[in-house]
Each structure stands twice: as C-alpha cells, then as structure tokens.
Amino acid sequence: MLQGQVDSLKLASDMVLPDSLTLPDSVPRLKGVVAFSADTLEDLVDYSARDSIIFDNANHLIYLYGEASIKYQSYSITADYIRVNLDSSIALAEQLPDSLKQDDPLSALRDTPEEEVEEPEEIPLTQAQLDSIYLDSLNGIVPPQGRQVVNEAPKERNEDGRPFFDDGTTQFTAKRLRYNFKSKKGKVYDVLTEESNMFIHGSETKFVSAGQDTNAVDYVYSQDVIITTCNAEHPHYGIRSKKQKIIPNRQVIVGPSNLEIAGVPTPFVIPFGFFPIARGAKNGLIFPSDYEYSDQWGFGLRDIGYYFPLGEHFDLELLGDIYFNGSWGIKANSQYSKRYKYRGNIRIGFSNRIGERIDNTGEIFRDPQKSFSINWSHTQDQRARPNQTFTASVQMQTSGYEQLNYNDAARVLNNSYSSNVAFRKKFAGTPFAISANVRHSQNTRTNDMQFTLPDINISMNRIFPFKSNKRRSPEPKWYEKISLQYTGKVLNRIKTQDTLLFSQPLFTNAEYGIDHDLNSSASFNILKYFNITPSVSYNESWYFKTIQKTFDPNLEIRYDTVYNADSTDFDEIPSDTTSFGEVVRDTLQGFKPLRQYTAALSLSTTIFGSLGVGRKKGWFRGIRHVVKPTISFNFSPDYTNPNLGYVDYVQQDIRDPEEIAYSIFEGALFGSPSISGRRMALSYSINNLFEAKVFSSRDTTEKKIKLFNSININGSHNFVADSLKWSTINIGGSTQFFKGLTQLNFSMVYDPYDRDPTTLRRVNKFYWDTKGKILRFDRAAVRISTGLTVDQIRKLLKGEEVTQSRSGSRGIRSQETQADEEESLTDLFKDFRLSHDLVLMWAMERDGSKDLEIMTNSINTRGNIRLTPNWDLSVGNIGYDFRTKRLTYPYLGFIRNLHCWEMGFNWAPQRGTYSFFIRVRQEPLSFIKIPYQRNNQDIRF
C-alpha cells in the first residue's frame, strides 16, 4: 500500500512529473495527505483514489481517478473523478462515463475481492519517510508491505460514481460539483438532496457550508427544484418551485410553487411554503389528514392543527375539524414519557355536529349533536417505586362520539367502555397495603353509565399471630396455624345516563358506604389424606341510606267505549283490571350499620383413579380421573329477628293480605342479609378432572390431553329451614376441542322438588313422591365458542402444531418491503380470523316438555388478503346472525400500492357509508390527497 504526504511549497519547481501514474497490480489503492499553502487552508487535506493520481506541479493541480475522495476537516467529497487546484483551493468532482470506466487499466485490480488483499498493520511514519515513499512512487518503486496511511478515506460514496458531498450536517448527490475549501461555498448541478424523508432535486444549486463553526448555519440555494417523497430517479410527483432555500435540519423555504404529477403541472398552486425538516420535536403546523364533503356538514377539513413540544418529556397536539355548515370538533393529544419512571398518553375530543332533521310536521330543522370523548393510558416503570404503583386506563365517551365521527367496524361495533385509575401502596415491613381505584363503565346503546368514585381498600395480609419464632420443633403447634386477615373498603357508586352527565349533579343518586371484613381460619391434616379447615368471619357494613316499602291499594280499571248502532249513545264497560295496588319504594337517609357473622367447617381430600394406565400397545394408553370432594358445614344466625331491624314486611296485592319480607338493605353496595331465617347447612362440592394418555406415532411419544377441564357438582341442605331444605343441584363444566381452538361450556340445574304448574315456583313436595323420579330437570345451557385463523385450520388438517392466536386483523399491508412471492390459495387467507358463537338454552315448559331456544348463533370473520404484491383487500368485519338472518355490519376496504402514492376504498354497506382516496403515502407530504366519501350523517336525513 502506497502512502505519502505532499507539501506544495516544498516541491522543487524544476521537478518533471509524468502525465499519469501507473502503479503495479499489487497496490490496491493510492492514498496521501496534501498540505495547501499556508495562506489558503488551515489544515491538511486527505486524498485517495483507486486507479491513478496525477500531479501537475506547473499548474498546482492534482487529478484523482476512480473512487476518488478528498477529506478536509469535517468535509468530504467522493466521486469517479476529482480535480483539486492547490492555489484556489477549489475541488471539481464529476462522474466519468461508463466507457472510460471499462477502459480503465486498473479495473482488474479494483474488482479484486477484499479478502484476497492483505490488510497491513498501521505504522506511523515520519515526514522524511513520507517524502521518500512519495519520490519512490514516481519512479515506479513499490513501498514495503506492512505500512499504510493512517488517515482513511470516507466510506460514504455512490456506487455509480456520482459526486457525493458531506460536511457533517448536509449530504447530497450531484452530477457535477465545484467546492471551495477556503470560502466553504460550492456549486452543484443536477443535485439530489435527502432531508427528513424528502428528496429534493435541483438543476443548479449553490450552498454555503458552516463546517465546524458552531455559530454558523448551512444554507442551500436552488433553482428549478422539485420536492418529493418519491425515491425514483425521475419522481412520479413533486412540488416544483423556481427558487428555494434550504436550512439543513431546520426547514425548506420555497417561493411560488405548483404540484406536478408525472411531469405535468396541475392547477394546485401555493404562493410560498415552509416544510419543516428538523430532527427531533419542533413546533409546526399539522396539515389536515382528510378533506371531506358531506351533504349535511358541507365542505370540511379534518385534523388540521398545530404541534407543540413541551419540553423533554411532554408534547401537545391540537387538532380541529372545521365544516362550512357550522359543525366543528376539537381534539387534544399528548404523549409523555420519563425514562425509568413512567409513560403514557391522553386524548381528549369534543364534537359538535350539526345535521338536519324532519319533524312530525315535515319541517326541516337544524339538529346539533354534541359528544365528548376522553382516552388516557398511563403506566409506571416497575423500577421507579417497587412498593407503590399508579396506572390508568380510561375510555369514556358521551352521545356515541366514535359512532358519530367514524365509520370503521372496530369503533362502530364497540358499545361497551370501561375505565380504571388505580393507586396501590405497600408499607414495607408490615402486612398492610392500601389501594384506591376510580372506575367507570358505560353502554352506548342503553346510555347507562356507572362511576365508582372512589373505591378505597385497606387490607392486611394473612398473619399468624400465635406463631413463634423460637420454636424448636419443625412442626408448628396447632394454635400456630391460626391465621387472621382484615379488609376494609370505602365505596361510592354513581349511576346516571351519559346525556345527563353534565346537566345533573353527579352525586345526586350516589350510593356510598364503608365495609369491614375480619376472618380467621386454620388448616389441619387428619388421617393423612384429609384436610379440615375451621373458619369464622365477621362483617360490618356502614350504610347511610336504607329503603322503606309501603303498599298503595290503588285499584286501576281500564274501560272500553262501546257505541250504539246509530252512534248516538255509548256505554262504558269495564275491560280489564290493570293494577291491584302497588308497592312504593322510598329512600331513607341516615346511618344504619349491618352486622353479620358466620362460622364454617370444611373437609376436603383428593381421590385419584385410573383406567388402562400402563398399556404399551395401541394409541390409547389410559384415562386418569381426579376427584376433589369438599364437604362444609355453615352456620349463620336469623337476621329476620325484629330486634335487629334488618327486615321489614309489606303487602303486595289487595287480594292477598299476606305480607312479604324484604330487607331494608336491598340492593345495597355490600349486599344484604338473608331473609330466609337462620341457616345451618351442609354444603357439598365435587370437582372432577379427566385426562387421557395417548401415543403419537408421529414423534413416538406419549402425550396427555384433557378430556374435561372440570366438571363440578354442588348443592346444600339446610337443617333448620321449615321447608325446601334441599337446594337445587348445579352441574357445570368446560372442555376444549381441536387443540384449544374451540371452547365448550355447559351448565345444568336439577331440582329434587316439584313445582306449581301455574306459578312455576318450587313447592315443598319431592319429585319422587309426585312423579316417581329422583330429580326434576329445570334448565340447561351450552355455549360453544370457536376462534381460529385460516392458517390454523390448514395446520390442523395437516396435523401440524397449532398455537392459539387471539390477535385480530393486522391492518392493510401497503409497505414496499413486502416480499413478492407466490402464494397458495390458503396463504392468501392465512391472516383471516373466523369466530363462531353458539348459545343453546333448554327450559322446562308448563306441560313438562323441554323447550330448546337458540339464544345466539353468529359467525364473524375479519382479516386481510394480499391479492398481488400491490393489491391488498381488508375485511374489517363480515358477520352473519343465523338467528335474525341478517348480516352484521360488513366493512370492506382495499388499497392499491402506487409506489409513492396509494389508492384506497372503504365501504360499510349496512351503514350506507363509503370513502375513496388517492394520496401520497409518506410524510410530510401525505396531506396531498384526493378524497371522496359519503358520511354517516348523510344517510340520516
């Protein structure tokens, strides 16, 4: 490797230099350092070339051929050919024609693989050694191996040999370039500059480089410029301007400009423009995301606004919707983040849509619809405070905000929203913890809203107060197993309608109270296989509202009017009795405590059974049955005792003077006491688990599969009840099919007592005595839910491993990075997700027959189909309800990739809305679009 350093002042004036320098094949690249005159530049200039270097000492010129590069301070230029004038400090860089590159005598050397060239070690050289190597190179002497110049040429260069300039802040490619290292000014022709995803093409450009001066700024002045996000050599579109000024990493300022598509000017003209290209967060205008026209709302702009970076950790985005008929909307979006502390975002929106309606008289009137939405998400880093957490997930809206302002299936079909803001703190070194929650839930179909403001819990983890730390025996004493646990709760609940949220006092219908729960238990092992657990609990609830029911014996009779044949006289005859009195419910204010206590004793064990276990032949290798029976005895006092004042009585029908018991805490926050009297019951529960072992010939291994996840049977018997001592027998269970893709849940209820065929109520007569059967079928339900993708179906049919996937549609793919490969028909639909929900219910009719009713039977699908590398079809939702025999909100869309443009269409036929657009794909010019749509407001007229 040749290295050298040239000082133009030290070269002898009478030295004769050859016209060209041809090096032996063993020299892969020529490198050196040239020092300009002391009155020109302040530093050395590194240079290198792959093919040849020519020194013209008479004219003080240096010619660099083949992957030439020059580096001065922070500036670097690379090109096929560079000429440097040592006197004027001007470098000229150009691209060589392909014919000259092919005739290059050192082309074979340039194409030599890098691994075939020995990489010598770096050895610093003195000035005398550098001068000697330089003179030897002029005479064709190869420098000794093992030495190379320490200063390397810049690695950035264009493969086609076009000049490339880089000063640390500005980079661009040009066809021809002239640059003065002293004045830091340059001129380029047919330049291409890339700034913040924008490509700037200019025919002639002058630039001033700031270099290492931190107080100066780079400026680029261009003529006949086109700004685009298209990376094609000849852009498919762009904004063309005659004059332009670029401040790198800040902004592009253009004069009068117009949009040009495929080289054809369009009528879209702007007098001037500012395009921010700053790196990082900067203030700036946000162009509208959509241009709309609606028969109801008129012309409008959607999501036009301004962006504010509010420091290092916060930002703010203000967006607005403006329509000509007076409709408007405003949104505020903010993201915040602090490393190792927290992160989150908040979105607030308000919409005032003005439409037209027709009243009963046929008059058209303006109907404003106001709606509000707030979404907040906050997470705390676990490393911030290990004993204290704060999280938030808020989704709340009024008056169907999303259904009114959007048409996509995900927003339109969602009618349930919930929120939770939670704070929790653990007190280190103690068993105590406190948590506070603010919750919200709503249904946009019924307009019901419920708030929990707040829900405070104070808890004490289970402790063992009699446990000794100085115990010598490893086995604890029986009293050391006694545990104690406490939970306190403060709750305030509000129920309202979303239309009354801001017009009615929020706490008018509030329900609030305080609850204390203290329980103690212990667990002992007896007879080796049995666990016995005694427990007692005490609960005290403080209420500030109770109810009182009174009977109003108001008899209401409806009359029918009967006219005579001549229509002169008429009579009124009683038709039907609509009411035999009513029960009036009043709310009483005042403090009232509710105290309850219970005692229980439970016995449990686990029984294992098997069938065929140990088989060595065939695919079936046995069944395993696990039974977990539990028997418990429960006691609770009689809360109907008049001395307690928890229960009262009220008549309900003037035809029946009997008074029915009710609790004054009916519907209370923490529940109400039982009105069935004292309870001394024996409860039983039998939980079953069935597993099978099968042999797989595919991988010659035995696998366990669950036949039933659980089958549970439970009931009770109350010894002190005056009637109906036996409860109903409840049976429930669940299982899975097709490797977990289908879930089946079932429940059944059987009753040992008969029922009244008129009122359908249980009567105190055993079914065995009346019908000769032990149990009477009461009701049953089965739910089968299936959710799977087409790719999972294919793997299931092939016997391949299937993993459960709960993700839905991944959105339309329109990126150019998608691979262009052949796909089978199932590959096209592999992202499609199918879901089917079937709910069946059986009930006993009055005549004793079983009636089957299909409560739910619907199928839905959503996903994407990549028809071609540039065509994508999206199915937001297509469903069919077999019960009502109708489609459930189909939503279809497609996108055509047009390189730097994209064309799309979305259609919701059931809602009657559609949208069509052609737009630029990438920021910051994505506001260039041609939309056409029909909004949901236009179909309500």
CSV table of N, CA and C in Angstrom, one decimal, residues 780-882:
chain,number,residue,atom,x,y,z
A,780,ALA,N,-81.0,-25.8,31.4
A,780,ALA,CA,-79.6,-26.1,31.0
A,780,ALA,C,-79.2,-25.1,29.9
A,781,ALA,N,-77.9,-25.0,29.8
A,781,ALA,CA,-77.3,-24.1,28.8
A,781,ALA,C,-76.0,-24.6,28.3
A,782,VAL,N,-75.7,-24.4,27.0
A,782,VAL,CA,-74.5,-24.8,26.4
A,782,VAL,C,-74.0,-23.7,25.5
A,783,ARG,N,-72.7,-23.4,25.7
A,783,ARG,CA,-72.1,-22.4,24.8
A,783,ARG,C,-70.9,-22.9,24.2
A,784,ILE,N,-70.8,-22.8,22.8
A,784,ILE,CA,-69.6,-23.3,22.0
A,784,ILE,C,-69.1,-22.1,21.3
A,785,SER,N,-67.8,-21.8,21.7
A,785,SER,CA,-67.1,-20.6,21.1
A,785,SER,C,-65.9,-21.1,20.3
A,786,THR,N,-65.8,-20.7,19.1
A,786,THR,CA,-64.6,-21.1,18.3
A,786,THR,C,-64.0,-19.8,17.7
A,787,GLY,N,-62.7,-19.8,17.8
A,787,GLY,CA,-61.9,-18.7,17.2
A,787,GLY,C,-60.6,-19.2,16.6
A,788,LEU,N,-60.4,-19.0,15.3
A,788,LEU,CA,-59.2,-19.6,14.7
A,788,LEU,C,-59.0,-18.9,13.4
A,789,THR,N,-57.8,-18.9,12.9
A,789,THR,CA,-57.4,-18.3,11.6
A,789,THR,C,-57.4,-19.4,10.5
A,790,VAL,N,-57.4,-19.0,9.3
A,790,VAL,CA,-57.3,-20.0,8.2
A,790,VAL,C,-56.0,-20.7,8.2
A,791,ASP,N,-54.9,-20.1,8.7
A,791,ASP,CA,-53.6,-20.7,8.8
A,791,ASP,C,-53.7,-21.8,9.8
A,792,GLN,N,-54.4,-21.6,10.9
A,792,GLN,CA,-54.5,-22.6,12.0
A,792,GLN,C,-55.4,-23.8,11.5
A,793,ILE,N,-56.4,-23.5,10.6
A,793,ILE,CA,-57.2,-24.6,10.0
A,793,ILE,C,-56.3,-25.5,9.2
A,794,ARG,N,-55.5,-24.8,8.4
A,794,ARG,CA,-54.6,-25.6,7.5
A,794,ARG,C,-53.6,-26.5,8.3
A,795,LYS,N,-53.0,-25.9,9.3
A,795,LYS,CA,-52.1,-26.7,10.2
A,795,LYS,C,-52.8,-27.8,10.9
A,796,LEU,N,-54.1,-27.5,11.3
A,796,LEU,CA,-54.9,-28.6,12.0
A,796,LEU,C,-55.1,-29.8,11.1
A,797,LEU,N,-55.5,-29.5,9.8
A,797,LEU,CA,-55.8,-30.6,8.8
A,797,LEU,C,-54.5,-31.3,8.5
A,798,LYS,N,-53.4,-30.6,8.5
A,798,LYS,CA,-52.1,-31.3,8.2
A,798,LYS,C,-51.5,-32.0,9.4
A,799,GLY,N,-52.1,-31.8,10.6
A,799,GLY,CA,-51.6,-32.4,11.8
A,799,GLY,C,-50.4,-31.7,12.4
A,800,GLU,N,-50.2,-30.5,12.0
A,800,GLU,CA,-49.0,-29.7,12.5
A,800,GLU,C,-49.4,-29.1,13.8
A,801,GLU,N,-48.3,-28.5,14.5
A,801,GLU,CA,-48.5,-27.9,15.8
A,801,GLU,C,-49.3,-26.6,15.6
A,802,VAL,N,-50.4,-26.4,16.4
A,802,VAL,CA,-51.3,-25.3,16.3
A,802,VAL,C,-51.1,-24.5,17.6
A,803,THR,N,-50.8,-23.2,17.4
A,803,THR,CA,-50.7,-22.3,18.6
A,803,THR,C,-51.9,-21.4,18.6
A,804,GLN,N,-52.4,-21.1,19.8
A,804,GLN,CA,-53.6,-20.2,19.9
A,804,GLN,C,-53.2,-18.8,19.6
A,805,SER,N,-54.0,-18.1,18.8
A,805,SER,CA,-53.8,-16.7,18.5
A,805,SER,C,-55.0,-16.0,18.7
A,806,ARG,N,-54.9,-14.9,19.6
A,806,ARG,CA,-56.1,-14.1,19.9
A,806,ARG,C,-56.0,-12.8,19.2
A,807,SER,N,-55.0,-12.6,18.4
A,807,SER,CA,-54.9,-11.3,17.7
A,807,SER,C,-55.8,-11.3,16.5
A,808,GLY,N,-56.4,-10.1,16.2
A,808,GLY,CA,-57.3,-9.9,15.1
A,808,GLY,C,-56.6,-9.5,13.9
A,809,SER,N,-57.2,-8.7,13.1
A,809,SER,CA,-56.7,-8.2,11.9
A,809,SER,C,-55.5,-7.3,12.1
A,810,ARG,N,-54.5,-7.5,11.3
A,810,ARG,CA,-53.2,-6.7,11.5
A,810,ARG,C,-53.2,-5.5,10.6
A,811,GLY,N,-54.3,-5.1,9.9
A,811,GLY,CA,-54.3,-3.9,9.1
A,811,GLY,C,-53.8,-4.2,7.7
A,812,ILE,N,-54.1,-3.3,6.8
A,812,ILE,CA,-53.8,-3.4,5.4
A,812,ILE,C,-52.3,-3.3,5.3
A,813,ARG,N,-51.6,-4.1,4.5
A,813,ARG,CA,-50.2,-4.0,4.3
A,813,ARG,C,-50.0,-3.3,3.0
A,814,SER,N,-49.3,-2.2,3.1
A,814,SER,CA,-49.0,-1.4,1.9
A,814,SER,C,-47.6,-1.0,1.8
A,815,GLN,N,-46.7,-1.6,2.5
A,815,GLN,CA,-45.3,-1.2,2.5
A,815,GLN,C,-44.6,-1.9,1.3
A,816,GLU,N,-43.6,-1.2,0.8
A,816,GLU,CA,-42.9,-1.7,-0.4
A,816,GLU,C,-41.9,-2.8,0.1
A,817,THR,N,-41.7,-3.0,1.3
A,817,THR,CA,-40.8,-4.0,1.8
A,817,THR,C,-41.4,-5.4,1.8
A,818,GLN,N,-42.7,-5.6,1.4
A,818,GLN,CA,-43.3,-6.9,1.4
A,818,GLN,C,-42.7,-7.7,0.3
A,819,ALA,N,-42.5,-8.9,0.6
A,819,ALA,CA,-41.9,-9.8,-0.4
A,819,ALA,C,-42.8,-10.2,-1.5
A,820,ASP,N,-42.3,-10.2,-2.7
A,820,ASP,CA,-43.2,-10.6,-3.9
A,820,ASP,C,-42.9,-12.1,-4.1
A,821,GLU,N,-43.8,-12.9,-3.6
A,821,GLU,CA,-43.6,-14.4,-3.7
A,821,GLU,C,-44.9,-15.0,-4.0
A,822,GLU,N,-44.9,-16.2,-4.6
A,822,GLU,CA,-46.1,-16.9,-5.0
A,822,GLU,C,-46.7,-17.5,-3.7
A,823,GLU,N,-48.0,-17.4,-3.6
A,823,GLU,CA,-48.8,-17.9,-2.5
A,823,GLU,C,-49.9,-18.8,-3.0
A,824,SER,N,-50.1,-19.8,-2.1
A,824,SER,CA,-51.3,-20.7,-2.4
A,824,SER,C,-52.5,-20.0,-2.0
A,825,LEU,N,-53.7,-20.6,-2.4
A,825,LEU,CA,-55.0,-20.0,-2.0
A,825,LEU,C,-55.1,-19.9,-0.5
A,826,THR,N,-54.7,-20.9,0.2
A,826,THR,CA,-54.8,-20.7,1.7
A,826,THR,C,-53.9,-19.7,2.3
A,827,ASP,N,-52.7,-19.5,1.6
A,827,ASP,CA,-51.8,-18.4,2.0
A,827,ASP,C,-52.4,-17.0,1.9
A,828,LEU,N,-53.3,-16.9,0.9
A,828,LEU,CA,-53.9,-15.6,0.7
A,828,LEU,C,-54.8,-15.2,1.9
A,829,PHE,N,-55.4,-16.3,2.5
A,829,PHE,CA,-56.4,-16.1,3.6
A,829,PHE,C,-55.8,-16.4,5.0
A,830,LYS,N,-54.5,-16.6,5.1
A,830,LYS,CA,-53.9,-17.1,6.3
A,830,LYS,C,-54.1,-16.1,7.5
A,831,ASP,N,-54.3,-14.8,7.2
A,831,ASP,CA,-54.5,-13.8,8.2
A,831,ASP,C,-56.0,-13.7,8.6
A,832,PHE,N,-56.8,-14.4,7.9
A,832,PHE,CA,-58.3,-14.3,8.2
A,832,PHE,C,-58.6,-15.0,9.5
A,833,ARG,N,-59.4,-14.3,10.3
A,833,ARG,CA,-59.8,-14.9,11.6
A,833,ARG,C,-61.3,-15.2,11.6
A,834,LEU,N,-61.7,-16.4,11.8
A,834,LEU,CA,-63.1,-16.8,11.9
A,834,LEU,C,-63.5,-17.0,13.3
A,835,SER,N,-64.6,-16.6,13.7
A,835,SER,CA,-65.1,-16.8,15.1
A,835,SER,C,-66.6,-17.1,15.0
A,836,HIS,N,-67.0,-18.1,15.7
A,836,HIS,CA,-68.4,-18.6,15.8
A,836,HIS,C,-68.8,-18.7,17.2
A,837,ASP,N,-70.0,-18.3,17.5
A,837,ASP,CA,-70.5,-18.3,18.9
A,837,ASP,C,-71.9,-18.9,18.8
A,838,LEU,N,-72.1,-20.0,19.6
A,838,LEU,CA,-73.4,-20.7,19.6
A,838,LEU,C,-73.8,-20.8,21.1
A,839,VAL,N,-75.0,-20.4,21.4
A,839,VAL,CA,-75.5,-20.5,22.8
A,839,VAL,C,-76.9,-21.1,22.7
A,840,LEU,N,-77.1,-22.3,23.4
A,840,LEU,CA,-78.3,-23.0,23.4
A,840,LEU,C,-78.8,-23.1,24.8
A,841,MET,N,-80.1,-22.9,25.0
A,841,MET,CA,-80.8,-23.0,26.3
A,841,MET,C,-82.0,-23.9,26.3
A,842,TRP,N,-82.1,-24.8,27.3
A,842,TRP,CA,-83.2,-25.6,27.5
A,842,TRP,C,-84.0,-25.2,28.8
A,843,ALA,N,-85.3,-25.2,28.7
A,843,ALA,CA,-86.1,-24.9,29.9
A,843,ALA,C,-87.3,-25.8,29.9
A,844,MET,N,-87.8,-26.1,31.1
A,844,MET,CA,-89.0,-26.9,31.3
A,844,MET,C,-90.2,-26.1,31.1
A,845,GLU,N,-91.1,-26.5,30.2
A,845,GLU,CA,-92.3,-25.8,29.9
A,845,GLU,C,-93.4,-26.2,31.0
A,846,ARG,N,-94.5,-25.6,30.9
A,846,ARG,CA,-95.6,-25.8,31.9
A,846,ARG,C,-96.1,-27.3,31.8
A,847,ASP,N,-96.1,-27.8,30.5
A,847,ASP,CA,-96.6,-29.1,30.3
A,847,ASP,C,-95.6,-30.2,30.6
A,848,GLY,N,-94.4,-29.8,31.0
A,848,GLY,CA,-93.4,-30.8,31.4
A,848,GLY,C,-92.4,-31.1,30.2
A,849,SER,N,-92.6,-30.5,29.1
A,849,SER,CA,-91.7,-30.7,27.9
A,849,SER,C,-90.5,-29.8,28.0
A,850,LYS,N,-89.4,-30.2,27.3
A,850,LYS,CA,-88.2,-29.4,27.3
A,850,LYS,C,-88.3,-28.5,26.0
A,851,ASP,N,-88.1,-27.2,26.3
A,851,ASP,CA,-88.1,-26.3,25.1
A,851,ASP,C,-86.7,-25.8,24.9
A,852,LEU,N,-86.3,-26.0,23.6
A,852,LEU,CA,-84.9,-25.6,23.2
A,852,LEU,C,-85.0,-24.2,22.5
A,853,GLU,N,-84.2,-23.3,22.9
A,853,GLU,CA,-84.1,-22.0,22.3
A,853,GLU,C,-82.7,-21.6,22.0
A,854,ILE,N,-82.5,-21.2,20.8
A,854,ILE,CA,-81.1,-20.8,20.3
A,854,ILE,C,-81.0,-19.3,20.7
A,855,MET,N,-80.2,-19.0,21.7
A,855,MET,CA,-80.1,-17.6,22.1
A,855,MET,C,-79.1,-16.8,21.2
A,856,THR,N,-78.0,-17.5,20.8
A,856,THR,CA,-77.0,-16.8,19.9
A,856,THR,C,-76.5,-17.8,18.9
A,857,ASN,N,-76.4,-17.4,17.7
A,857,ASN,CA,-75.8,-18.3,16.6
A,857,ASN,C,-75.3,-17.3,15.6
A,858,SER,N,-74.0,-16.9,15.7
A,858,SER,CA,-73.5,-16.0,14.7
A,858,SER,C,-72.1,-16.3,14.4
A,859,ILE,N,-71.7,-15.9,13.2
A,859,ILE,CA,-70.3,-16.2,12.7
A,859,ILE,C,-69.7,-14.8,12.2
A,860,ASN,N,-68.5,-14.6,12.5
A,860,ASN,CA,-67.8,-13.4,12.1
A,860,ASN,C,-66.4,-13.7,11.5
A,861,THR,N,-66.0,-12.9,10.6
A,861,THR,CA,-64.7,-13.0,10.0
A,861,THR,C,-64.1,-11.7,9.8
A,862,ARG,N,-62.7,-11.6,9.9
A,862,ARG,CA,-62.0,-10.4,9.6
A,862,ARG,C,-60.6,-10.7,9.3
A,863,GLY,N,-59.9,-9.9,8.5
A,863,GLY,CA,-58.6,-10.2,8.1
A,863,GLY,C,-58.2,-9.5,6.8
A,864,ASN,N,-57.1,-9.9,6.2
A,864,ASN,CA,-56.5,-9.3,5.0
A,864,ASN,C,-56.2,-10.4,4.0
A,865,ILE,N,-56.3,-9.9,2.7
A,865,ILE,CA,-56.0,-10.8,1.6
A,865,ILE,C,-55.0,-9.9,0.7
A,866,ARG,N,-53.8,-10.5,0.5
A,866,ARG,CA,-52.9,-9.8,-0.4
A,866,ARG,C,-53.1,-10.4,-1.8
A,867,LEU,N,-53.9,-9.8,-2.6
A,867,LEU,CA,-54.2,-10.3,-3.9
A,867,LEU,C,-53.0,-10.3,-4.8
A,868,THR,N,-52.2,-9.3,-4.8
A,868,THR,CA,-51.0,-9.2,-5.6
A,868,THR,C,-50.0,-8.4,-4.7
A,869,PRO,N,-48.7,-8.3,-5.2
A,869,PRO,CA,-47.8,-7.5,-4.4
A,869,PRO,C,-48.2,-6.1,-4.2
A,870,ASN,N,-49.1,-5.6,-5.0
A,870,ASN,CA,-49.5,-4.2,-4.8
A,870,ASN,C,-51.0,-4.0,-4.5
A,871,TRP,N,-51.8,-5.1,-4.4
A,871,TRP,CA,-53.2,-5.0,-4.1
A,871,TRP,C,-53.4,-5.7,-2.8
A,872,ASP,N,-54.1,-5.1,-1.8
A,872,ASP,CA,-54.5,-5.6,-0.5
A,872,ASP,C,-56.0,-5.4,-0.3
A,873,LEU,N,-56.6,-6.5,0.1
A,873,LEU,CA,-58.0,-6.4,0.4
A,873,LEU,C,-58.2,-6.6,1.9
A,874,SER,N,-58.9,-5.7,2.6
A,874,SER,CA,-59.1,-5.8,4.0
A,874,SER,C,-60.6,-6.0,4.3
A,875,VAL,N,-60.8,-7.0,5.2
A,875,VAL,CA,-62.2,-7.2,5.7
A,875,VAL,C,-62.2,-6.8,7.2
A,876,GLY,N,-62.7,-5.6,7.4
A,876,GLY,CA,-62.8,-5.2,8.8
A,876,GLY,C,-63.7,-6.0,9.6
A,877,ASN,N,-64.8,-6.4,9.0
A,877,ASN,CA,-65.8,-7.3,9.7
A,877,ASN,C,-66.9,-7.7,8.7
A,878,ILE,N,-67.1,-9.0,8.7
A,878,ILE,CA,-68.3,-9.6,8.0
A,878,ILE,C,-68.9,-10.6,8.9
A,879,GLY,N,-70.1,-10.5,9.2
A,879,GLY,CA,-70.7,-11.4,10.1
A,879,GLY,C,-72.1,-11.8,9.7
A,880,TYR,N,-72.6,-12.9,10.1
A,880,TYR,CA,-74.0,-13.3,9.8
A,880,TYR,C,-74.6,-13.9,11.1
A,881,ASP,N,-75.8,-13.3,11.4
A,881,ASP,CA,-76.6,-13.8,12.5
A,881,ASP,C,-77.6,-14.8,12.0
A,882,PHE,N,-77.4,-16.1,12.3
A,882,PHE,CA,-78.4,-17.1,11.8
A,882,PHE,C,-79.7,-17.0,12.6
